[in-house]
PDB file of C-alpha atoms in Angstrom:
ATOM      1  CA  MET A   1      92.800  88.856 115.340  1.00 51.00           C
ATOM      2  CA  ASN A   2      95.519  88.627 111.977  1.00 58.00           C
ATOM      3  CA  ASN A   3      96.966  85.220 112.866  1.00 62.00           C
ATOM      4  CA  LYS A   4      97.126  83.368 109.802  1.00 63.00           C
ATOM      5  CA  HIS A   5      96.744  79.936 111.201  1.00 63.00           C
ATOM      6  CA  PRO A   6      94.976  80.309 114.558  1.00 72.00           C
ATOM      7  CA  LYS A   7      94.625  77.157 116.901  1.00 79.00           C
ATOM      8  CA  PRO A   8      91.110  75.100 115.969  1.00 85.00           C
ATOM      9  CA  VAL A   9      89.268  75.644 119.369  1.00 94.00           C
ATOM     10  CA  ALA A  10      85.809  72.779 119.704  1.00 97.00           C
ATOM     11  CA  LEU A  11      82.733  74.621 120.551  1.00 98.00           C
ATOM     12  CA  SER A  12      82.184  72.476 123.644  1.00 97.00           C
ATOM     13  CA  GLU A  13      85.317  73.767 125.052  1.00 97.00           C
ATOM     14  CA  LEU A  14      84.356  77.375 124.885  1.00 98.00           C
ATOM     15  CA  LEU A  15      80.480  76.547 126.169  1.00 98.00           C
ATOM     16  CA  ASP A  16      82.380  74.682 129.165  1.00 97.00           C
ATOM     17  CA  GLN A  17      84.588  77.892 129.823  1.00 97.00           C
ATOM     18  CA  CYS A  18      81.387  80.118 129.626  1.00 97.00           C
ATOM     19  CA  GLY A  19      79.010  77.903 131.923  1.00 96.00           C
ATOM     20  CA  ARG A  20      76.314  79.687 133.339  1.00 95.00           C
ATOM     21  CA  GLY A  21      77.817  83.166 132.362  1.00 97.00           C
ATOM     22  CA  GLY A  22      78.983  86.505 134.620  1.00 96.00           C
ATOM     23  CA  PRO A  23      82.265  87.911 134.687  1.00 95.00           C
ATOM     24  CA  ASP A  24      84.106  84.947 136.692  1.00 96.00           C
ATOM     25  CA  ASN A  25      83.533  82.769 133.339  1.00 97.00           C
ATOM     26  CA  PRO A  26      84.827  85.007 130.266  1.00 97.00           C
ATOM     27  CA  VAL A  27      85.289  83.464 127.164  1.00 98.00           C
ATOM     28  CA  VAL A  28      88.372  85.033 124.789  1.00 97.00           C
ATOM     29  CA  LEU A  29      87.069  84.668 121.587  1.00 97.00           C
ATOM     30  CA  PRO A  30      89.193  82.523 119.178  1.00 96.00           C
ATOM     31  CA  GLN A  31      89.960  84.048 115.564  1.00 95.00           C
ATOM     32  CA  SER A  32      88.757  80.722 114.323  1.00 95.00           C
ATOM     33  CA  TRP A  33      85.154  81.724 115.500  1.00 97.00           C
ATOM     34  CA  THR A  34      84.952  85.049 114.159  1.00 96.00           C
ATOM     35  CA  GLN A  35      83.386  86.219 110.670  1.00 93.00           C
ATOM     36  CA  GLY A  36      85.070  89.619 109.794  1.00 88.00           C
ATOM     37  CA  ARG A  37      85.657  91.835 112.671  1.00 90.00           C
ATOM     38  CA  THR A  38      82.580  90.215 115.014  1.00 95.00           C
ATOM     39  CA  ALA A  39      82.085  86.910 116.246  1.00 97.00           C
ATOM     40  CA  PHE A  40      80.090  84.074 114.190  1.00 97.00           C
ATOM     41  CA  GLY A  41      76.530  84.711 114.775  1.00 96.00           C
ATOM     42  CA  GLY A  42      75.812  80.874 115.446  1.00 97.00           C
ATOM     43  CA  PHE A  43      78.723  80.976 118.075  1.00 98.00           C
ATOM     44  CA  SER A  44      77.193  83.720 119.783  1.00 98.00           C
ATOM     45  CA  GLY A  45      73.592  82.663 119.928  1.00 98.00           C
ATOM     46  CA  ALA A  46      74.944  78.960 121.328  1.00 98.00           C
ATOM     47  CA  LEU A  47      76.984  80.994 123.685  1.00 98.00           C
ATOM     48  CA  ALA A  48      73.881  83.023 124.971  1.00 98.00           C
ATOM     49  CA  TYR A  49      71.945  79.603 124.843  1.00 98.00           C
ATOM     50  CA  HIS A  50      74.050  77.817 127.012  1.00 98.00           C
ATOM     51  CA  ALA A  51      74.371  80.216 129.528  1.00 98.00           C
ATOM     52  CA  ALA A  52      70.686  80.580 129.587  1.00 98.00           C
ATOM     53  CA  SER A  53      70.156  77.030 130.001  1.00 98.00           C
ATOM     54  CA  HIS A  54      72.384  76.982 133.106  1.00 97.00           C
ATOM     55  CA  ILE A  55      70.476  79.533 134.919  1.00 97.00           C
ATOM     56  CA  GLU A  56      68.126  76.817 136.743  1.00 95.00           C
ATOM     57  CA  ALA A  57      68.582  72.897 137.097  1.00 90.00           C
ATOM     58  CA  ASP A  58      65.441  71.718 136.054  1.00 92.00           C
ATOM     59  CA  LEU A  59      64.807  73.784 132.775  1.00 96.00           C
ATOM     60  CA  PRO A  60      62.214  72.416 130.382  1.00 97.00           C
ATOM     61  CA  PRO A  61      63.849  72.080 126.411  1.00 97.00           C
ATOM     62  CA  LEU A  62      64.490  74.785 124.058  1.00 98.00           C
ATOM     63  CA  ARG A  63      61.369  76.009 122.061  1.00 98.00           C
ATOM     64  CA  SER A  64      62.070  79.320 120.476  1.00 98.00           C
ATOM     65  CA  ALA A  65      64.341  81.759 120.421  1.00 98.00           C
ATOM     66  CA  GLN A  66      64.859  85.421 119.589  1.00 98.00           C
ATOM     67  CA  ILE A  67      68.349  86.665 118.945  1.00 98.00           C
ATOM     68  CA  ALA A  68      69.272  90.322 118.096  1.00 98.00           C
ATOM     69  CA  PHE A  69      72.988  90.958 116.626  1.00 97.00           C
ATOM     70  CA  THR A  70      73.228  94.377 118.151  1.00 96.00           C
ATOM     71  CA  GLY A  71      76.886  95.128 117.777  1.00 95.00           C
ATOM     72  CA  PRO A  72      80.281  93.731 116.957  1.00 95.00           C
ATOM     73  CA  LEU A  73      81.496  90.958 119.511  1.00 97.00           C
ATOM     74  CA  PHE A  74      85.149  90.499 119.686  1.00 96.00           C
ATOM     75  CA  GLY A  75      87.904  90.128 122.879  1.00 97.00           C
ATOM     76  CA  THR A  76      86.885  88.694 125.931  1.00 98.00           C
ATOM     77  CA  LEU A  77      83.155  87.717 125.840  1.00 98.00           C
ATOM     78  CA  THR A  78      80.782  87.490 129.171  1.00 98.00           C
ATOM     79  CA  ALA A  79      77.225  86.273 129.268  1.00 98.00           C
ATOM     80  CA  GLY A  80      74.535  87.882 131.468  1.00 98.00           C
ATOM     81  CA  THR A  81      71.184  86.246 131.936  1.00 98.00           C
ATOM     82  CA  ALA A  82      68.097  86.854 133.782  1.00 98.00           C
ATOM     83  CA  MET A  83      64.935  84.869 134.485  1.00 98.00           C
ATOM     84  CA  LEU A  84      62.465  87.042 133.153  1.00 98.00           C
ATOM     85  CA  ARG A  85      59.276  84.393 133.924  1.00 97.00           C
ATOM     86  CA  ARG A  86      58.899  81.119 135.386  1.00 96.00           C
ATOM     87  CA  GLY A  87      55.892  79.180 135.095  1.00 94.00           C
ATOM     88  CA  LYS A  88      54.479  75.983 135.706  1.00 92.00           C
ATOM     89  CA  ASN A  89      55.549  74.553 131.927  1.00 93.00           C
ATOM     90  CA  THR A  90      57.299  77.561 130.373  1.00 97.00           C
ATOM     91  CA  ALA A  91      60.570  79.979 131.302  1.00 98.00           C
ATOM     92  CA  PHE A  92      61.414  82.997 129.575  1.00 98.00           C
ATOM     93  CA  VAL A  93      65.147  83.655 129.956  1.00 98.00           C
ATOM     94  CA  GLN A  94      66.999  86.608 128.750  1.00 98.00           C
ATOM     95  CA  SER A  95      70.908  86.153 127.689  1.00 98.00           C
ATOM     96  CA  GLN A  96      72.954  88.968 126.773  1.00 98.00           C
ATOM     97  CA  ILE A  97      76.580  88.721 125.393  1.00 98.00           C
ATOM     98  CA  PHE A  98      79.235  91.366 126.362  1.00 98.00           C
ATOM     99  CA  GLY A  99      82.209  91.941 124.588  1.00 97.00           C
ATOM    100  CA  ASP A 100      85.309  94.330 124.615  1.00 97.00           C
ATOM    101  CA  LYS A 101      82.865  97.281 122.906  1.00 95.00           C
ATOM    102  CA  GLY A 102      79.862  96.505 125.221  1.00 97.00           C
ATOM    103  CA  LEU A 103      76.767  94.839 124.249  1.00 98.00           C
ATOM    104  CA  GLY A 104      76.715  92.674 120.966  1.00 97.00           C
ATOM    105  CA  LEU A 105      73.837  90.113 121.512  1.00 98.00           C
ATOM    106  CA  HIS A 106      70.515  90.320 123.162  1.00 98.00           C
ATOM    107  CA  CYS A 107      68.358  87.125 123.283  1.00 98.00           C
ATOM    108  CA  ASN A 108      65.194  85.975 124.769  1.00 98.00           C
ATOM    109  CA  PHE A 109      64.799  82.235 125.281  1.00 98.00           C
ATOM    110  CA  ILE A 110      61.545  80.055 125.689  1.00 98.00           C
ATOM    111  CA  PHE A 111      62.077  76.916 127.431  1.00 98.00           C
ATOM    112  CA  ALA A 112      58.980  74.850 127.112  1.00 97.00           C
ATOM    113  CA  ALA A 113      57.925  71.185 128.242  1.00 94.00           C
ATOM    114  CA  PRO A 114      55.865  69.471 125.729  1.00 92.00           C
ATOM    115  CA  ARG A 115      52.084  68.908 126.296  1.00 89.00           C
ATOM    116  CA  ALA A 116      49.640  66.324 124.903  1.00 89.00           C
ATOM    117  CA  THR A 117      47.849  67.830 121.984  1.00 89.00           C
ATOM    118  CA  ALA A 118      44.984  66.789 119.555  1.00 92.00           C
ATOM    119  CA  VAL A 119      45.847  69.349 116.810  1.00 92.00           C
ATOM    120  CA  LYS A 120      48.931  68.660 114.928  1.00 91.00           C
ATOM    121  CA  THR A 121      49.789  70.000 111.404  1.00 93.00           C
ATOM    122  CA  PHE A 122      52.807  70.276 108.879  1.00 91.00           C
ATOM    123  CA  ASP A 123      52.701  72.677 106.363  1.00 93.00           C
ATOM    124  CA  ILE A 124      56.298  73.275 104.820  1.00 93.00           C
ATOM    125  CA  ASP A 125      57.740  72.518 101.673  1.00 91.00           C
ATOM    126  CA  ALA A 126      60.888  70.452 102.255  1.00 92.00           C
ATOM    127  CA  PRO A 127      64.096  71.634 100.173  1.00 94.00           C
ATOM    128  CA  ASP A 128      65.692  69.394  97.331  1.00 93.00           C
ATOM    129  CA  PHE A 129      67.666  66.840  99.351  1.00 95.00           C
ATOM    130  CA  PRO A 130      71.253  66.194  97.794  1.00 93.00           C
ATOM    131  CA  PRO A 131      72.947  62.806  99.024  1.00 94.00           C
ATOM    132  CA  LEU A 132      74.759  62.710 102.067  1.00 94.00           C
ATOM    133  CA  PRO A 133      78.344  63.779 101.363  1.00 94.00           C
ATOM    134  CA  GLY A 134      81.127  61.397 100.904  1.00 89.00           C
ATOM    135  CA  ALA A 135      84.603  61.837 102.319  1.00 84.00           C
ATOM    136  CA  ALA A 136      86.267  62.757  99.024  1.00 82.00           C
ATOM    137  CA  ASP A 137      83.603  65.610  98.785  1.00 82.00           C
ATOM    138  CA  LEU A 138      84.257  67.624 101.543  1.00 92.00           C
ATOM    139  CA  HIS A 139      85.902  71.307 102.096  1.00 91.00           C
ATOM    140  CA  SER A 140      86.152  73.754 105.018  1.00 94.00           C
ATOM    141  CA  GLY A 141      87.224  76.944 105.621  1.00 93.00           C
ATOM    142  CA  PRO A 142      90.290  78.929 106.192  1.00 93.00           C
ATOM    143  CA  PRO A 143      91.909  78.461 109.641  1.00 93.00           C
ATOM    144  CA  GLN A 144      91.121  82.351 110.491  1.00 92.00           C
ATOM    145  CA  PHE A 145      87.482  82.372 109.419  1.00 94.00           C
ATOM    146  CA  PHE A 146      84.413  80.441 111.587  1.00 96.00           C
ATOM    147  CA  THR A 147      84.167  77.847 108.519  1.00 96.00           C
ATOM    148  CA  SER A 148      87.323  76.184 109.561  1.00 96.00           C
ATOM    149  CA  ASN A 149      85.144  74.379 112.406  1.00 97.00           C
ATOM    150  CA  MET A 150      83.012  73.019 109.818  1.00 97.00           C
ATOM    151  CA  GLU A 151      83.111  70.581 106.772  1.00 96.00           C
ATOM    152  CA  TYR A 152      80.678  70.823 103.404  1.00 95.00           C
ATOM    153  CA  VAL A 153      80.717  70.117  99.860  1.00 91.00           C
ATOM    154  CA  GLY A 154      81.809  72.387  97.255  1.00 84.00           C
ATOM    155  CA  LYS A 155      81.437  76.229  98.301  1.00 81.00           C
ATOM    156  CA  ARG A 156      78.875  77.513 100.876  1.00 81.00           C
ATOM    157  CA  ILE A 157      77.952  80.056  98.069  1.00 79.00           C
ATOM    158  CA  ASP A 158      78.644  80.220  94.318  1.00 75.00           C
ATOM    159  CA  THR A 159      78.292  84.241  93.373  1.00 71.00           C
ATOM    160  CA  SER A 160      78.520  83.243  89.780  1.00 74.00           C
ATOM    161  CA  THR A 161      75.030  81.595  90.214  1.00 80.00           C
ATOM    162  CA  LYS A 162      72.271  84.155  90.962  1.00 87.00           C
ATOM    163  CA  THR A 163      69.764  82.640  93.338  1.00 91.00           C
ATOM    164  CA  ASN A 164      67.489  83.834  96.496  1.00 94.00           C
ATOM    165  CA  ARG A 165      68.149  80.173  97.874  1.00 94.00           C
ATOM    166  CA  LEU A 166      71.002  78.258  99.426  1.00 94.00           C
ATOM    167  CA  THR A 167      70.929  74.536 100.494  1.00 95.00           C
ATOM    168  CA  ARG A 168      73.919  72.721 101.883  1.00 94.00           C
ATOM    169  CA  TRP A 169      74.682  69.885 104.064  1.00 96.00           C
ATOM    170  CA  ILE A 170      77.107  71.027 106.781  1.00 97.00           C
ATOM    171  CA  ARG A 171      78.357  69.481 109.952  1.00 97.00           C
ATOM    172  CA  LEU A 172      80.932  70.570 112.397  1.00 97.00           C
ATOM    173  CA  LYS A 173      84.268  68.876 112.621  1.00 96.00           C
ATOM    174  CA  GLN A 174      84.122  68.593 116.641  1.00 96.00           C
ATOM    175  CA  ARG A 175      81.106  67.519 117.875  1.00 96.00           C
ATOM    176  CA  ALA A 176      82.256  65.192 121.101  1.00 95.00           C
ATOM    177  CA  GLY A 177      80.383  66.095 124.505  1.00 94.00           C
ATOM    178  CA  LEU A 178      78.453  69.223 122.261  1.00 96.00           C
ATOM    179  CA  ASP A 179      74.834  69.910 123.749  1.00 96.00           C
ATOM    180  CA  PRO A 180      72.818  69.053 120.504  1.00 97.00           C
ATOM    181  CA  MET A 181      70.630  72.266 121.170  1.00 98.00           C
ATOM    182  CA  ALA A 182      73.963  74.321 121.351  1.00 98.00           C
ATOM    183  CA  GLU A 183      74.930  72.382 117.976  1.00 98.00           C
ATOM    184  CA  ILE A 184      71.479  73.316 116.192  1.00 97.00           C
ATOM    185  CA  LEU A 185      71.835  77.101 116.890  1.00 97.00           C
ATOM    186  CA  CYS A 186      75.346  77.104 115.726  1.00 97.00           C
ATOM    187  CA  MET A 187      74.590  74.929 112.409  1.00 96.00           C
ATOM    188  CA  CYS A 188      71.421  76.795 111.744  1.00 95.00           C
ATOM    189  CA  ASP A 189      73.424  80.135 111.068  1.00 95.00           C
ATOM    190  CA  SER A 190      76.179  78.451 108.947  1.00 95.00           C
ATOM    191  CA  LEU A 191      75.014  79.374 105.745  1.00 94.00           C
ATOM    192  CA  PRO A 192      75.545  82.873 104.208  1.00 93.00           C
ATOM    193  CA  PRO A 193      72.620  85.370 104.087  1.00 93.00           C
ATOM    194  CA  SER A 194      70.550  83.847 100.921  1.00 94.00           C
ATOM    195  CA  VAL A 195      70.260  87.536  99.583  1.00 94.00           C
ATOM    196  CA  MET A 196      74.015  87.309  98.756  1.00 92.00           C
ATOM    197  CA  GLY A 197      73.229  84.696  95.922  1.00 91.00           C
ATOM    198  CA  LEU A 198      71.627  88.057  94.196  1.00 91.00           C
ATOM    199  CA  LEU A 199      74.743  90.428  95.207  1.00 86.00           C
ATOM    200  CA  ASP A 200      77.898  91.056  93.509  1.00 78.00           C
ATOM    201  CA  GLN A 201      80.736  89.374  95.275  1.00 69.00           C
ATOM    202  CA  ASN A 202      82.150  92.585  97.184  1.00 75.00           C
ATOM    203  CA  ALA A 203      78.511  93.514  98.562  1.00 82.00           C
ATOM    204  CA  MET A 204      78.409  93.571 102.347  1.00 88.00           C
ATOM    205  CA  VAL A 205      75.515  92.123 104.325  1.00 91.00           C
ATOM    206  CA  SER A 206      74.826  92.144 108.152  1.00 92.00           C
ATOM    207  CA  SER A 207      72.253  89.988 110.046  1.00 94.00           C
ATOM    208  CA  MET A 208      70.168  92.316 112.500  1.00 95.00           C
ATOM    209  CA  ASN A 209      67.995  89.789 114.039  1.00 96.00           C
ATOM    210  CA  TRP A 210      66.797  85.984 113.980  1.00 97.00           C
ATOM    211  CA  GLN A 211      63.823  84.477 115.083  1.00 98.00           C
ATOM    212  CA  ILE A 212      64.275  80.159 115.736  1.00 98.00           C
ATOM    213  CA  ASN A 213      61.552  77.737 116.479  1.00 98.00           C
ATOM    214  CA  ILE A 214      62.702  74.324 117.290  1.00 98.00           C
ATOM    215  CA  THR A 215      60.196  71.904 116.201  1.00 97.00           C
ATOM    216  CA  ALA A 216      61.707  68.312 116.649  1.00 96.00           C
ATOM    217  CA  GLU A 217      61.830  66.732 119.973  1.00 93.00           C
ATOM    218  CA  GLU A 218      64.907  64.280 119.007  1.00 95.00           C
ATOM    219  CA  LEU A 219      67.944  66.272 117.750  1.00 97.00           C
ATOM    220  CA  ALA A 220      70.016  63.659 116.038  1.00 97.00           C
ATOM    221  CA  THR A 221      71.372  62.952 112.586  1.00 97.00           C
ATOM    222  CA  GLN A 222      73.839  60.774 110.766  1.00 97.00           C
ATOM    223  CA  ASP A 223      77.280  61.377 111.430  1.00 96.00           C
ATOM    224  CA  GLY A 224      76.690  65.190 112.208  1.00 97.00           C
ATOM    225  CA  TRP A 225      75.175  66.071 108.825  1.00 97.00           C
ATOM    226  CA  TRP A 226      72.495  69.050 108.825  1.00 98.00           C
ATOM    227  CA  LEU A 227      70.831  70.029 105.793  1.00 97.00           C
ATOM    228  CA  ILE A 228      70.305  74.005 106.041  1.00 97.00           C
ATOM    229  CA  ASP A 229      67.965  75.906 103.656  1.00 97.00           C
ATOM    230  CA  SER A 230      67.814  79.778 103.427  1.00 96.00           C
ATOM    231  CA  HIS A 231      65.243  81.526 101.161  1.00 96.00           C
ATOM    232  CA  THR A 232      65.257  85.331 100.569  1.00 96.00           C
ATOM    233  CA  HIS A 233      61.548  86.185 100.292  1.00 96.00           C
ATOM    234  CA  HIS A 234      61.736  90.070 100.152  1.00 97.00           C
ATOM    235  CA  ALA A 235      64.253  92.330  99.520  1.00 95.00           C
ATOM    236  CA  ASP A 236      64.296  96.010  99.235  1.00 96.00           C
ATOM    237  CA  HIS A 237      65.527  99.234 100.524  1.00 94.00           C
ATOM    238  CA  GLY A 238      68.516  97.500 101.866  1.00 94.00           C
ATOM    239  CA  ALA A 239      66.895  95.095 104.118  1.00 96.00           C
ATOM    240  CA  SER A 240      66.205  91.451 103.204  1.00 96.00           C
ATOM    241  CA  SER A 241      63.739  89.186 104.996  1.00 97.00           C
ATOM    242  CA  GLN A 242      64.749  85.293 104.795  1.00 97.00           C
ATOM    243  CA  TYR A 243      63.227  82.032 105.844  1.00 97.00           C
ATOM    244  CA  MET A 244      65.472  78.982 107.024  1.00 97.00           C
ATOM    245  CA  SER A 245      64.897  75.752 108.006  1.00 97.00           C
ATOM    246  CA  ILE A 246      67.403  72.942 109.279  1.00 98.00           C
ATOM    247  CA  TRP A 247      66.811  69.055 108.454  1.00 98.00           C
ATOM    248  CA  ASN A 248      68.617  65.843 109.829  1.00 98.00           C
ATOM    249  CA  SER A 249      69.640  63.258 107.501  1.00 97.00           C
ATOM    250  CA  ARG A 250      66.205  61.276 107.588  1.00 97.00           C
ATOM    251  CA  ARG A 251      64.870  64.639 106.032  1.00 97.00           C
ATOM    252  CA  GLU A 252      62.975  65.375 109.555  1.00 97.00           C
ATOM    253  CA  LEU A 253      62.284  68.986 109.842  1.00 98.00           C
ATOM    254  CA  ILE A 254      64.526  69.787 113.082  1.00 98.00           C
ATOM    255  CA  ALA A 255      63.904  73.562 113.198  1.00 98.00           C
ATOM    256  CA  THR A 256      62.249  76.855 111.407  1.00 98.00           C
ATOM    257  CA  ALA A 257      63.837  80.152 111.405  1.00 98.00           C
ATOM    258  CA  MET A 258      63.459  83.829 109.967  1.00 97.00           C
ATOM    259  CA  GLN A 259      66.518  86.524 109.394  1.00 97.00           C
ATOM    260  CA  SER A 260      66.023  90.135 108.916  1.00 97.00           C
ATOM    261  CA  VAL A 261      69.240  90.814 106.603  1.00 96.00           C
ATOM    262  CA  ALA A 262      71.158  94.493 105.847  1.00 95.00           C
ATOM    263  CA  TYR A 263      72.524  94.384 102.633  1.00 93.00           C
ATOM    264  CA  TYR A 264      74.501  97.387 100.997  1.00 90.00           C
ATOM    265  CA  ALA A 265      74.224  97.106  97.379  1.00 86.00           C
TER     266      ALA A 265
END
């Protein structure tokens, strides 16, 4: 994986290759979807979800996901799925992604049908919403890095400003034919771990696990723009804990998340 000018490949094309997973549906990881020596976590999570969502034809919508980044993923990727339990309204599906070095991602997905409820609450502080980006403001990453598939304003992170909170509008360049849920899983992990805002530029970080809960019924936004917010609320002993959220252009909450991130500084 040393091509300086790899050809961009749409996420939807790679998900179609994966299908419902298994050895007959391998996906060769493009360099343009990597970060360092592994697949971008949002991509591998979307791949695992896609395979899980095709295990049965009548699954309800995804409500929650537990994702463990167990090792580096590269080379030829295959997804393995298993139905853990299927009830009247809820299905628990396990999904794993294997690469050239074996298991790299282990996920539990919870699919659940909506139910009428008398109890509702909303108790989350919304981030500051900068204006939606204009065409002249857009930047992207180098072709050999996963951010080449995305557009955003300025830098994803400015290491000259010490902060434990990162908030950015980000979108995928190629969105046609893409499952909105796979897009959400991919984009929700598109910011660097927010602990990086407190570290020196050359410090290493590694996401360990990820819990994400889908809060919205409709997954839609203007021109593909999602506001991603990441807030490190604790860091010590080489491990940080961060809260995350994703919002649409109407300032509606789409999903909440939490990650454990190892850092080496």
